[in-house]
PDB file of C-alpha atoms in Angstrom:
ATOM      1  CA  UNK A   1       9.023  17.512 -23.950  1.00 64.00           C
ATOM      2  CA  UNK A   2       6.315  18.984 -26.140  1.00 81.00           C
ATOM      3  CA  UNK A   3       7.567  17.189 -29.245  1.00 93.00           C
ATOM      4  CA  UNK A   4       7.783  18.758 -32.684  1.00 96.00           C
ATOM      5  CA  UNK A   5       5.335  21.577 -33.063  1.00 96.00           C
ATOM      6  CA  UNK A   6       3.838  22.635 -36.364  1.00 97.00           C
ATOM      7  CA  UNK A   7       1.572  25.548 -37.197  1.00 96.00           C
ATOM      8  CA  UNK A   8      -0.969  25.973 -38.530  1.00 97.00           C
ATOM      9  CA  UNK A   9      -2.599  22.565 -38.385  1.00 96.00           C
ATOM     10  CA  UNK A  10      -4.896  23.411 -41.229  1.00 96.00           C
ATOM     11  CA  UNK A  11      -4.522  25.988 -43.981  1.00 97.00           C
ATOM     12  CA  UNK A  12      -6.967  26.803 -46.765  1.00 97.00           C
ATOM     13  CA  UNK A  13      -5.879  29.381 -49.306  1.00 97.00           C
ATOM     14  CA  UNK A  14      -6.555  30.433 -52.821  1.00 97.00           C
ATOM     15  CA  UNK A  15      -4.345  29.798 -55.774  1.00 97.00           C
ATOM     16  CA  UNK A  16      -1.640  32.435 -56.111  1.00 96.00           C
ATOM     17  CA  UNK A  17      -1.432  33.233 -52.449  1.00 97.00           C
ATOM     18  CA  UNK A  18       1.696  32.886 -50.339  1.00 97.00           C
ATOM     19  CA  UNK A  19       1.654  30.170 -47.732  1.00 97.00           C
ATOM     20  CA  UNK A  20       4.066  29.842 -44.776  1.00 98.00           C
ATOM     21  CA  UNK A  21       4.301  26.760 -42.719  1.00 98.00           C
ATOM     22  CA  UNK A  22       6.132  26.765 -39.384  1.00 98.00           C
ATOM     23  CA  UNK A  23       8.014  24.193 -37.343  1.00 98.00           C
ATOM     24  CA  UNK A  24       9.595  24.103 -33.929  1.00 98.00           C
ATOM     25  CA  UNK A  25      11.877  21.004 -33.531  1.00 97.00           C
ATOM     26  CA  UNK A  26      12.549  19.164 -30.306  1.00 95.00           C
ATOM     27  CA  UNK A  27      15.049  21.086 -28.193  1.00 94.00           C
ATOM     28  CA  UNK A  28      18.588  19.805 -28.691  1.00 91.00           C
ATOM     29  CA  UNK A  29      17.919  18.159 -32.020  1.00 92.00           C
ATOM     30  CA  UNK A  30      20.324  19.256 -34.710  1.00 92.00           C
ATOM     31  CA  UNK A  31      18.581  17.746 -37.765  1.00 92.00           C
ATOM     32  CA  UNK A  32      15.291  19.033 -39.259  1.00 95.00           C
ATOM     33  CA  UNK A  33      13.361  17.546 -42.143  1.00 95.00           C
ATOM     34  CA  UNK A  34      10.409  18.738 -44.198  1.00 97.00           C
ATOM     35  CA  UNK A  35       8.249  16.157 -45.920  1.00 96.00           C
ATOM     36  CA  UNK A  36       5.137  16.248 -48.080  1.00 96.00           C
ATOM     37  CA  UNK A  37       2.547  13.485 -48.093  1.00 94.00           C
ATOM     38  CA  UNK A  38      -0.068  12.891 -50.777  1.00 93.00           C
ATOM     39  CA  UNK A  39      -2.111   9.912 -51.817  1.00 88.00           C
ATOM     40  CA  UNK A  40      -0.470   9.807 -55.250  1.00 88.00           C
ATOM     41  CA  UNK A  41       3.150  10.291 -54.320  1.00 88.00           C
ATOM     42  CA  UNK A  42       3.328   9.048 -50.690  1.00 88.00           C
ATOM     43  CA  UNK A  43       5.837  10.596 -48.321  1.00 91.00           C
ATOM     44  CA  UNK A  44       8.426  12.794 -50.038  1.00 91.00           C
ATOM     45  CA  UNK A  45      11.474  14.371 -48.464  1.00 91.00           C
ATOM     46  CA  UNK A  46      11.627  18.024 -49.544  1.00 95.00           C
ATOM     47  CA  UNK A  47      14.663  19.331 -47.664  1.00 95.00           C
ATOM     48  CA  UNK A  48      16.687  18.770 -44.537  1.00 93.00           C
ATOM     49  CA  UNK A  49      18.931  20.878 -42.339  1.00 94.00           C
ATOM     50  CA  UNK A  50      21.834  20.117 -40.119  1.00 92.00           C
ATOM     51  CA  UNK A  51      22.735  22.819 -37.474  1.00 94.00           C
ATOM     52  CA  UNK A  52      20.463  25.235 -39.363  1.00 95.00           C
ATOM     53  CA  UNK A  53      22.279  24.736 -42.680  1.00 95.00           C
ATOM     54  CA  UNK A  54      20.416  23.163 -45.612  1.00 95.00           C
ATOM     55  CA  UNK A  55      22.131  19.884 -46.591  1.00 91.00           C
ATOM     56  CA  UNK A  56      19.890  18.495 -49.286  1.00 90.00           C
ATOM     57  CA  UNK A  57      17.099  20.324 -51.072  1.00 92.00           C
ATOM     58  CA  UNK A  58      16.913  18.051 -54.049  1.00 90.00           C
ATOM     59  CA  UNK A  59      13.331  17.184 -53.196  1.00 91.00           C
ATOM     60  CA  UNK A  60      12.017  20.715 -53.378  1.00 94.00           C
ATOM     61  CA  UNK A  61       9.663  20.556 -56.322  1.00 87.00           C
ATOM     62  CA  UNK A  62      10.374  23.921 -57.902  1.00 85.00           C
ATOM     63  CA  UNK A  63      11.394  27.530 -57.256  1.00 90.00           C
ATOM     64  CA  UNK A  64       8.034  28.291 -55.719  1.00 95.00           C
ATOM     65  CA  UNK A  65       9.097  26.387 -52.634  1.00 97.00           C
ATOM     66  CA  UNK A  66      11.662  27.759 -50.194  1.00 97.00           C
ATOM     67  CA  UNK A  67      12.726  26.757 -46.681  1.00 97.00           C
ATOM     68  CA  UNK A  68      14.700  28.532 -44.010  1.00 97.00           C
ATOM     69  CA  UNK A  69      16.034  27.750 -40.569  1.00 97.00           C
ATOM     70  CA  UNK A  70      17.099  31.017 -38.963  1.00 97.00           C
ATOM     71  CA  UNK A  71      17.911  29.357 -35.650  1.00 95.00           C
ATOM     72  CA  UNK A  72      17.955  26.002 -33.931  1.00 95.00           C
ATOM     73  CA  UNK A  73      14.346  26.278 -32.710  1.00 95.00           C
ATOM     74  CA  UNK A  74      12.459  27.462 -35.818  1.00 96.00           C
ATOM     75  CA  UNK A  75      12.042  26.608 -39.463  1.00 98.00           C
ATOM     76  CA  UNK A  76       9.664  27.778 -42.211  1.00 98.00           C
ATOM     77  CA  UNK A  77       8.523  26.299 -45.459  1.00 98.00           C
ATOM     78  CA  UNK A  78       7.137  28.880 -47.869  1.00 98.00           C
ATOM     79  CA  UNK A  79       5.192  28.385 -51.042  1.00 97.00           C
ATOM     80  CA  UNK A  80       4.788  31.417 -53.303  1.00 96.00           C
ATOM     81  CA  UNK A  81       2.619  31.410 -55.390  1.00 96.00           C
ATOM     82  CA  UNK A  82       0.628  28.413 -54.242  1.00 96.00           C
ATOM     83  CA  UNK A  83      -1.147  26.106 -56.704  1.00 96.00           C
ATOM     84  CA  UNK A  84      -3.879  23.536 -56.259  1.00 96.00           C
ATOM     85  CA  UNK A  85      -1.347  20.671 -56.851  1.00 95.00           C
ATOM     86  CA  UNK A  86       0.466  21.799 -53.713  1.00 96.00           C
ATOM     87  CA  UNK A  87      -2.464  20.518 -51.627  1.00 97.00           C
ATOM     88  CA  UNK A  88      -1.035  17.919 -49.258  1.00 97.00           C
ATOM     89  CA  UNK A  89      -0.065  17.280 -45.679  1.00 96.00           C
ATOM     90  CA  UNK A  90       3.310  18.772 -44.816  1.00 97.00           C
ATOM     91  CA  UNK A  91       5.273  17.192 -41.987  1.00 97.00           C
ATOM     92  CA  UNK A  92       8.260  18.484 -40.089  1.00 97.00           C
ATOM     93  CA  UNK A  93      10.547  16.014 -38.271  1.00 95.00           C
ATOM     94  CA  UNK A  94      13.629  16.404 -36.194  1.00 93.00           C
ATOM     95  CA  UNK A  95      16.395  14.072 -34.926  1.00 90.00           C
ATOM     96  CA  UNK A  96      19.621  14.170 -32.969  1.00 88.00           C
ATOM     97  CA  UNK A  97      22.981  13.172 -34.296  1.00 83.00           C
ATOM     98  CA  UNK A  98      23.914  12.213 -30.767  1.00 79.00           C
ATOM     99  CA  UNK A  99      21.072   9.759 -30.170  1.00 69.00           C
ATOM    100  CA  UNK A 100      20.161   9.223 -33.777  1.00 66.00           C
ATOM    101  CA  UNK A 101      18.589   7.191 -35.283  1.00 69.00           C
ATOM    102  CA  UNK A 102      14.940   7.789 -35.500  1.00 83.00           C
ATOM    103  CA  UNK A 103      13.091  10.910 -36.574  1.00 89.00           C
ATOM    104  CA  UNK A 104      10.345  12.525 -34.451  1.00 92.00           C
ATOM    105  CA  UNK A 105       7.475  13.809 -36.524  1.00 94.00           C
ATOM    106  CA  UNK A 106       5.154  16.734 -35.898  1.00 95.00           C
ATOM    107  CA  UNK A 107       1.405  16.391 -36.333  1.00 94.00           C
ATOM    108  CA  UNK A 108       1.498  17.906 -39.835  1.00 96.00           C
ATOM    109  CA  UNK A 109      -0.097  20.846 -41.631  1.00 97.00           C
ATOM    110  CA  UNK A 110      -2.955  20.035 -43.967  1.00 97.00           C
ATOM    111  CA  UNK A 111      -2.716  22.500 -46.825  1.00 98.00           C
ATOM    112  CA  UNK A 112      -5.643  22.962 -49.259  1.00 97.00           C
ATOM    113  CA  UNK A 113      -5.163  25.336 -52.165  1.00 97.00           C
ATOM    114  CA  UNK A 114      -8.355  26.161 -53.955  1.00 96.00           C
TER     115      UNK A 114
ATOM    116  CA  UNK B   1      21.147   4.700 -54.156  1.00 74.00           C
ATOM    117  CA  UNK B   2      18.838   3.188 -51.537  1.00 78.00           C
ATOM    118  CA  UNK B   3      15.256   2.164 -52.177  1.00 87.00           C
ATOM    119  CA  UNK B   4      12.414   0.592 -50.197  1.00 93.00           C
ATOM    120  CA  UNK B   5       9.598  -1.563 -51.478  1.00 95.00           C
ATOM    121  CA  UNK B   6       6.557  -2.385 -49.422  1.00 95.00           C
ATOM    122  CA  UNK B   7       5.000  -5.330 -51.205  1.00 92.00           C
ATOM    123  CA  UNK B   8       1.409  -4.823 -50.089  1.00 94.00           C
ATOM    124  CA  UNK B   9      -0.490  -1.580 -50.301  1.00 94.00           C
ATOM    125  CA  UNK B  10      -3.361  -2.903 -48.146  1.00 96.00           C
ATOM    126  CA  UNK B  11      -3.656  -5.752 -45.697  1.00 97.00           C
ATOM    127  CA  UNK B  12      -7.080  -6.609 -44.333  1.00 97.00           C
ATOM    128  CA  UNK B  13      -7.071  -9.039 -41.361  1.00 97.00           C
ATOM    129  CA  UNK B  14      -9.448 -10.177 -38.691  1.00 97.00           C
ATOM    130  CA  UNK B  15      -8.959  -9.189 -35.048  1.00 97.00           C
ATOM    131  CA  UNK B  16      -6.713 -11.562 -33.101  1.00 97.00           C
ATOM    132  CA  UNK B  17      -5.227 -13.058 -36.320  1.00 97.00           C
ATOM    133  CA  UNK B  18      -1.478 -12.860 -37.025  1.00 97.00           C
ATOM    134  CA  UNK B  19      -0.194 -10.424 -39.573  1.00 98.00           C
ATOM    135  CA  UNK B  20       2.978  -9.851 -41.615  1.00 97.00           C
ATOM    136  CA  UNK B  21       3.771  -6.640 -43.482  1.00 97.00           C
ATOM    137  CA  UNK B  22       6.488  -7.140 -46.060  1.00 97.00           C
ATOM    138  CA  UNK B  23       9.382  -4.828 -46.712  1.00 97.00           C
ATOM    139  CA  UNK B  24      12.375  -5.206 -49.096  1.00 96.00           C
ATOM    140  CA  UNK B  25      15.189  -2.784 -49.507  1.00 93.00           C
ATOM    141  CA  UNK B  26      18.039  -2.133 -51.836  1.00 91.00           C
ATOM    142  CA  UNK B  27      21.370  -0.625 -50.896  1.00 84.00           C
ATOM    143  CA  UNK B  28      25.006  -1.044 -51.775  1.00 78.00           C
ATOM    144  CA  UNK B  29      26.123  -0.051 -48.300  1.00 79.00           C
ATOM    145  CA  UNK B  30      24.984  -0.910 -44.775  1.00 79.00           C
ATOM    146  CA  UNK B  31      21.788   0.715 -43.653  1.00 84.00           C
ATOM    147  CA  UNK B  32      19.651   1.231 -40.600  1.00 89.00           C
ATOM    148  CA  UNK B  33      16.080  -0.081 -40.943  1.00 92.00           C
ATOM    149  CA  UNK B  34      12.917   1.235 -39.373  1.00 94.00           C
ATOM    150  CA  UNK B  35       9.190   0.674 -39.158  1.00 96.00           C
ATOM    151  CA  UNK B  36       6.943   3.681 -38.424  1.00 96.00           C
ATOM    152  CA  UNK B  37       3.218   3.776 -37.836  1.00 96.00           C
ATOM    153  CA  UNK B  38       0.835   6.543 -38.777  1.00 95.00           C
ATOM    154  CA  UNK B  39      -2.613   6.740 -37.189  1.00 94.00           C
ATOM    155  CA  UNK B  40      -5.304   8.817 -38.900  1.00 89.00           C
ATOM    156  CA  UNK B  41      -4.585  12.556 -38.856  1.00 86.00           C
ATOM    157  CA  UNK B  42      -1.303  12.112 -36.982  1.00 90.00           C
ATOM    158  CA  UNK B  43       2.379  12.193 -37.767  1.00 91.00           C
ATOM    159  CA  UNK B  44       4.546   9.102 -38.044  1.00 93.00           C
ATOM    160  CA  UNK B  45       5.914   7.477 -34.879  1.00 93.00           C
ATOM    161  CA  UNK B  46       8.612   4.872 -34.513  1.00 93.00           C
ATOM    162  CA  UNK B  47       7.560   1.260 -33.949  1.00 95.00           C
ATOM    163  CA  UNK B  48      10.995  -0.327 -34.012  1.00 95.00           C
ATOM    164  CA  UNK B  49      14.454  -0.095 -35.538  1.00 92.00           C
ATOM    165  CA  UNK B  50      17.349  -2.311 -36.515  1.00 91.00           C
ATOM    166  CA  UNK B  51      20.806  -0.838 -36.099  1.00 87.00           C
ATOM    167  CA  UNK B  52      23.053  -3.865 -35.633  1.00 85.00           C
ATOM    168  CA  UNK B  53      23.318  -7.055 -33.562  1.00 86.00           C
ATOM    169  CA  UNK B  54      20.376  -9.404 -33.137  1.00 88.00           C
ATOM    170  CA  UNK B  55      18.339  -9.718 -36.321  1.00 90.00           C
ATOM    171  CA  UNK B  56      15.080 -10.004 -34.404  1.00 95.00           C
ATOM    172  CA  UNK B  57      13.899  -6.640 -33.208  1.00 95.00           C
ATOM    173  CA  UNK B  58      11.026  -6.041 -30.792  1.00 95.00           C
ATOM    174  CA  UNK B  59       9.072  -2.841 -30.806  1.00 94.00           C
ATOM    175  CA  UNK B  60       6.112  -1.231 -29.182  1.00 93.00           C
ATOM    176  CA  UNK B  61       2.556  -2.573 -29.175  1.00 92.00           C
ATOM    177  CA  UNK B  62       3.704  -6.198 -29.592  1.00 95.00           C
ATOM    178  CA  UNK B  63       5.300  -5.730 -33.020  1.00 97.00           C
ATOM    179  CA  UNK B  64       8.509  -7.312 -34.054  1.00 97.00           C
ATOM    180  CA  UNK B  65      10.613  -7.400 -37.219  1.00 97.00           C
ATOM    181  CA  UNK B  66      13.332  -9.679 -38.554  1.00 95.00           C
ATOM    182  CA  UNK B  67      16.326  -8.406 -40.531  1.00 93.00           C
ATOM    183  CA  UNK B  68      17.357 -10.809 -43.289  1.00 92.00           C
ATOM    184  CA  UNK B  69      20.507  -9.556 -44.978  1.00 89.00           C
ATOM    185  CA  UNK B  70      20.632 -12.266 -47.663  1.00 90.00           C
ATOM    186  CA  UNK B  71      17.085 -11.530 -48.771  1.00 90.00           C
ATOM    187  CA  UNK B  72      17.384  -7.763 -48.043  1.00 92.00           C
ATOM    188  CA  UNK B  73      14.121  -7.859 -46.180  1.00 94.00           C
ATOM    189  CA  UNK B  74      12.737  -6.426 -42.932  1.00 96.00           C
ATOM    190  CA  UNK B  75       9.265  -7.806 -42.495  1.00 97.00           C
ATOM    191  CA  UNK B  76       7.025  -6.637 -39.646  1.00 98.00           C
ATOM    192  CA  UNK B  77       4.960  -9.196 -37.719  1.00 97.00           C
ATOM    193  CA  UNK B  78       2.469  -9.282 -34.892  1.00 97.00           C
ATOM    194  CA  UNK B  79       1.003 -12.593 -33.583  1.00 97.00           C
ATOM    195  CA  UNK B  80      -2.427 -11.237 -32.698  1.00 97.00           C
ATOM    196  CA  UNK B  81      -3.714  -7.879 -33.941  1.00 97.00           C
ATOM    197  CA  UNK B  82      -6.281  -5.550 -32.385  1.00 96.00           C
ATOM    198  CA  UNK B  83      -8.732  -3.141 -33.882  1.00 96.00           C
ATOM    199  CA  UNK B  84      -6.502  -0.348 -32.565  1.00 95.00           C
ATOM    200  CA  UNK B  85      -3.670  -1.475 -34.857  1.00 97.00           C
ATOM    201  CA  UNK B  86      -5.559  -0.184 -37.892  1.00 97.00           C
ATOM    202  CA  UNK B  87      -3.201   2.337 -39.320  1.00 97.00           C
ATOM    203  CA  UNK B  88      -0.620   2.903 -42.090  1.00 96.00           C
ATOM    204  CA  UNK B  89       2.764   1.359 -41.636  1.00 97.00           C
ATOM    205  CA  UNK B  90       5.933   2.667 -43.272  1.00 96.00           C
ATOM    206  CA  UNK B  91       9.195   0.776 -43.740  1.00 96.00           C
ATOM    207  CA  UNK B  92      12.268   3.092 -44.019  1.00 93.00           C
ATOM    208  CA  UNK B  93      16.054   2.920 -44.508  1.00 91.00           C
ATOM    209  CA  UNK B  94      18.843   5.266 -43.856  1.00 86.00           C
ATOM    210  CA  UNK B  95      22.591   5.093 -44.313  1.00 76.00           C
ATOM    211  CA  UNK B  96      24.607   4.233 -41.260  1.00 66.00           C
ATOM    212  CA  UNK B  97      27.520   6.248 -42.482  1.00 60.00           C
ATOM    213  CA  UNK B  98      26.092   9.610 -41.629  1.00 56.00           C
ATOM    214  CA  UNK B  99      23.871  12.123 -43.427  1.00 57.00           C
ATOM    215  CA  UNK B 100      20.731  10.776 -41.781  1.00 70.00           C
ATOM    216  CA  UNK B 101      18.659  10.998 -44.909  1.00 77.00           C
ATOM    217  CA  UNK B 102      15.858   8.469 -44.613  1.00 85.00           C
ATOM    218  CA  UNK B 103      14.013   6.841 -47.507  1.00 88.00           C
ATOM    219  CA  UNK B 104      10.400   5.769 -46.798  1.00 91.00           C
ATOM    220  CA  UNK B 105       8.405   3.045 -48.546  1.00 93.00           C
ATOM    221  CA  UNK B 106       5.000   3.825 -50.014  1.00 93.00           C
ATOM    222  CA  UNK B 107       3.244   2.485 -46.919  1.00 95.00           C
ATOM    223  CA  UNK B 108       0.947  -0.474 -46.133  1.00 96.00           C
ATOM    224  CA  UNK B 109      -2.505   0.193 -44.858  1.00 96.00           C
ATOM    225  CA  UNK B 110      -3.414  -2.347 -42.171  1.00 97.00           C
ATOM    226  CA  UNK B 111      -7.138  -2.750 -41.679  1.00 97.00           C
ATOM    227  CA  UNK B 112      -8.227  -4.879 -38.763  1.00 97.00           C
ATOM    228  CA  UNK B 113     -11.789  -6.137 -38.903  1.00 96.00           C
ATOM    229  CA  UNK B 114     -13.929  -7.317 -36.007  1.00 94.00           C
TER     230      UNK B 114
END
Protein backbone atom coordinates (compact mmCIF):
# COMPACT_ATOMS: atom_id res chain seq x y z
CA UNK A 1 0.00 0.00 0.00
CA UNK A 2 1.30 3.45 -0.90
CA UNK A 3 0.09 5.03 2.31
CA UNK A 4 -1.54 8.44 2.52
CA UNK A 5 -0.48 10.63 -0.37
CA UNK A 6 -0.35 14.41 -0.17
CA UNK A 7 0.44 16.98 -2.83
CA UNK A 8 2.21 19.22 -3.22
CA UNK A 9 4.95 18.54 -0.68
CA UNK A 10 5.97 22.18 -0.67
CA UNK A 11 4.00 25.26 -1.66
CA UNK A 12 5.21 28.84 -1.68
CA UNK A 13 2.67 31.50 -2.52
CA UNK A 14 2.00 35.17 -2.04
CA UNK A 15 -0.51 36.66 0.32
CA UNK A 16 -3.96 36.83 -1.21
CA UNK A 17 -3.51 33.85 -3.50
CA UNK A 18 -5.67 30.74 -3.40
CA UNK A 19 -3.99 27.57 -2.19
CA UNK A 20 -5.29 24.03 -2.67
CA UNK A 21 -3.82 21.08 -0.81
CA UNK A 22 -4.66 17.55 -1.88
CA UNK A 23 -4.89 14.22 -0.13
CA UNK A 24 -5.45 10.62 -1.18
CA UNK A 25 -6.25 8.40 1.82
CA UNK A 26 -5.39 4.73 2.17
CA UNK A 27 -7.78 2.62 0.14
CA UNK A 28 -10.61 1.26 2.27
CA UNK A 29 -10.25 3.83 5.03
CA UNK A 30 -13.50 5.62 5.82
CA UNK A 31 -12.16 8.42 8.06
CA UNK A 32 -10.06 11.33 6.84
CA UNK A 33 -8.52 14.04 8.98
CA UNK A 34 -6.82 17.37 8.18
CA UNK A 35 -4.32 18.78 10.68
CA UNK A 36 -2.15 21.88 10.83
CA UNK A 37 1.20 21.91 12.65
CA UNK A 38 3.06 25.02 13.76
CA UNK A 39 5.72 25.69 16.34
CA UNK A 40 3.42 27.99 18.29
CA UNK A 41 0.22 25.95 18.30
CA UNK A 42 1.46 22.39 17.82
CA UNK A 43 -0.76 19.89 16.00
CA UNK A 44 -4.32 21.12 15.49
CA UNK A 45 -7.23 19.14 14.07
CA UNK A 46 -8.95 21.25 11.43
CA UNK A 47 -11.71 18.96 10.15
CA UNK A 48 -12.52 15.31 9.74
CA UNK A 49 -14.76 13.29 7.44
CA UNK A 50 -16.51 9.95 7.74
CA UNK A 51 -17.65 8.29 4.52
CA UNK A 52 -16.97 11.57 2.69
CA UNK A 53 -19.23 13.59 5.01
CA UNK A 54 -17.74 16.31 7.24
CA UNK A 55 -18.30 15.36 10.88
CA UNK A 56 -16.52 18.08 12.82
CA UNK A 57 -15.15 21.29 11.34
CA UNK A 58 -14.86 23.19 14.60
CA UNK A 59 -11.11 23.46 14.15
CA UNK A 60 -11.27 25.31 10.86
CA UNK A 61 -9.81 28.70 11.74
CA UNK A 62 -12.11 30.91 9.67
CA UNK A 63 -14.14 31.18 6.52
CA UNK A 64 -11.03 31.44 4.40
CA UNK A 65 -10.55 27.71 4.95
CA UNK A 66 -12.71 25.09 3.28
CA UNK A 67 -12.41 21.34 2.82
CA UNK A 68 -14.16 18.87 0.55
CA UNK A 69 -14.20 15.16 0.02
CA UNK A 70 -15.97 14.46 -3.27
CA UNK A 71 -15.24 10.73 -3.12
CA UNK A 72 -13.59 8.12 -0.93
CA UNK A 73 -10.18 8.52 -2.53
CA UNK A 74 -9.71 12.28 -2.64
CA UNK A 75 -9.93 15.33 -0.41
CA UNK A 76 -8.90 18.96 -0.73
CA UNK A 77 -8.17 21.73 1.74
CA UNK A 78 -8.46 25.19 0.24
CA UNK A 79 -7.35 28.53 1.63
CA UNK A 80 -8.69 31.61 -0.10
CA UNK A 81 -7.27 34.20 0.30
CA UNK A 82 -4.09 33.00 1.95
CA UNK A 83 -2.28 35.02 4.63
CA UNK A 84 1.25 34.78 6.07
CA UNK A 85 -0.13 33.38 9.35
CA UNK A 86 -1.39 30.35 7.41
CA UNK A 87 2.23 29.24 6.94
CA UNK A 88 2.47 25.78 8.49
CA UNK A 89 2.77 22.10 7.69
CA UNK A 90 -0.60 20.59 6.81
CA UNK A 91 -1.10 16.88 7.37
CA UNK A 92 -3.76 14.56 6.09
CA UNK A 93 -4.44 11.30 7.94
CA UNK A 94 -6.83 8.41 7.42
CA UNK A 95 -8.16 5.54 9.50
CA UNK A 96 -10.57 2.67 9.29
CA UNK A 97 -13.58 2.17 11.54
CA UNK A 98 -13.15 -1.56 11.02
CA UNK A 99 -9.57 -1.81 12.23
CA UNK A 100 -9.48 1.47 14.11
CA UNK A 101 -7.70 2.69 16.18
CA UNK A 102 -4.68 4.48 14.89
CA UNK A 103 -4.44 7.16 12.23
CA UNK A 104 -2.05 6.90 9.30
CA UNK A 105 -0.44 10.20 8.40
CA UNK A 106 0.74 11.52 5.08
CA UNK A 107 4.13 13.23 4.69
CA UNK A 108 2.59 16.69 4.92
CA UNK A 109 2.53 19.82 2.79
CA UNK A 110 4.79 22.65 3.91
CA UNK A 111 2.99 25.89 3.05
CA UNK A 112 4.79 29.23 3.03
CA UNK A 113 2.75 32.36 2.42
CA UNK A 114 4.89 35.41 1.70
CA UNK B 1 -13.81 17.12 27.20
CA UNK B 2 -10.56 15.26 26.81
CA UNK B 3 -7.12 16.80 27.17
CA UNK B 4 -3.53 15.63 27.02
CA UNK B 5 -0.55 17.11 28.84
CA UNK B 6 3.01 16.20 27.98
CA UNK B 7 5.02 17.33 30.94
CA UNK B 8 8.34 17.90 29.18
CA UNK B 9 8.81 19.90 26.01
CA UNK B 10 12.39 18.71 25.53
CA UNK B 11 14.32 15.75 26.92
CA UNK B 12 18.07 15.55 26.27
CA UNK B 13 19.67 12.18 27.04
CA UNK B 14 22.91 10.39 26.30
CA UNK B 15 23.03 7.40 23.99
CA UNK B 16 22.37 4.06 25.72
CA UNK B 17 20.77 5.76 28.72
CA UNK B 18 17.16 5.04 29.71
CA UNK B 19 14.45 7.58 29.00
CA UNK B 20 10.91 8.30 30.15
CA UNK B 21 8.57 10.71 28.38
CA UNK B 22 5.64 11.70 30.55
CA UNK B 23 2.02 12.02 29.52
CA UNK B 24 -1.08 12.75 31.57
CA UNK B 25 -4.60 12.85 30.25
CA UNK B 26 -7.98 14.03 31.40
CA UNK B 27 -11.27 12.44 30.44
CA UNK B 28 -14.61 11.69 32.05
CA UNK B 29 -15.08 8.60 29.87
CA UNK B 30 -12.91 5.70 28.82
CA UNK B 31 -10.33 6.47 26.20
CA UNK B 32 -7.84 4.85 23.91
CA UNK B 33 -4.25 6.03 24.36
CA UNK B 34 -1.47 6.34 21.81
CA UNK B 35 2.12 7.39 21.35
CA UNK B 36 3.21 8.62 17.93
CA UNK B 37 6.70 9.54 16.72
CA UNK B 38 7.58 12.20 14.17
CA UNK B 39 11.01 12.20 12.54
CA UNK B 40 12.22 15.41 10.86
CA UNK B 41 10.26 16.36 7.76
CA UNK B 42 7.94 13.37 8.08
CA UNK B 43 4.40 12.66 9.19
CA UNK B 44 3.51 11.01 12.48
CA UNK B 45 3.68 7.25 12.81
CA UNK B 46 2.29 5.02 15.52
CA UNK B 47 4.68 3.74 18.20
CA UNK B 48 2.16 1.92 20.38
CA UNK B 49 -1.40 2.00 21.61
CA UNK B 50 -3.47 1.01 24.62
CA UNK B 51 -7.01 -0.15 24.00
CA UNK B 52 -7.76 -2.44 26.92
CA UNK B 53 -6.31 -5.37 28.83
CA UNK B 54 -2.72 -5.43 30.02
CA UNK B 55 -1.60 -2.04 31.23
CA UNK B 56 1.93 -2.54 29.90
CA UNK B 57 2.05 -2.02 26.17
CA UNK B 58 5.01 -2.78 23.96
CA UNK B 59 5.60 -0.95 20.72
CA UNK B 60 8.09 -0.68 17.92
CA UNK B 61 11.78 0.19 18.28
CA UNK B 62 11.96 -1.11 21.85
CA UNK B 63 9.54 1.41 23.35
CA UNK B 64 6.91 0.54 25.93
CA UNK B 65 4.29 2.45 27.88
CA UNK B 66 2.28 1.81 30.99
CA UNK B 67 -1.32 2.83 31.46
CA UNK B 68 -2.07 3.98 34.99
CA UNK B 69 -5.77 4.65 35.40
CA UNK B 70 -5.58 6.00 38.94
CA UNK B 71 -2.95 8.56 37.97
CA UNK B 72 -4.40 9.08 34.48
CA UNK B 73 -0.95 8.67 33.00
CA UNK B 74 0.55 6.90 30.01
CA UNK B 75 4.31 7.37 30.24
CA UNK B 76 6.60 6.17 27.46
CA UNK B 77 9.85 4.42 28.29
CA UNK B 78 12.87 2.91 26.61
CA UNK B 79 15.68 1.21 28.58
CA UNK B 80 18.46 2.22 26.19
CA UNK B 81 18.14 4.91 23.53
CA UNK B 82 19.97 5.28 20.24
CA UNK B 83 20.93 8.35 18.25
CA UNK B 84 18.25 7.35 15.76
CA UNK B 85 15.55 7.82 18.43
CA UNK B 86 16.01 11.58 18.17
CA UNK B 87 12.55 12.80 17.16
CA UNK B 88 9.38 14.40 18.46
CA UNK B 89 7.00 12.19 20.39
CA UNK B 90 3.27 12.83 20.73
CA UNK B 91 0.88 11.37 23.27
CA UNK B 92 -2.75 11.19 22.11
CA UNK B 93 -6.18 10.14 23.34
CA UNK B 94 -9.42 9.31 21.60
CA UNK B 95 -12.82 8.26 22.86
CA UNK B 96 -13.51 4.56 22.71
CA UNK B 97 -17.19 5.19 22.17
CA UNK B 98 -16.91 6.13 18.53
CA UNK B 99 -16.28 9.35 16.67
CA UNK B 100 -12.58 8.68 16.38
CA UNK B 101 -11.59 12.25 17.08
CA UNK B 102 -8.08 12.20 18.52
CA UNK B 103 -6.56 14.85 20.78
CA UNK B 104 -2.78 15.22 20.59
CA UNK B 105 -0.43 16.56 23.22
CA UNK B 106 2.00 19.37 22.50
CA UNK B 107 4.84 16.95 21.85
CA UNK B 108 8.17 16.14 23.54
CA UNK B 109 11.37 16.57 21.61
CA UNK B 110 13.80 13.76 22.48
CA UNK B 111 17.40 14.61 21.71
CA UNK B 112 19.88 11.75 22.02
CA UNK B 113 23.50 12.81 22.40
CA UNK B 114 26.56 10.71 21.62
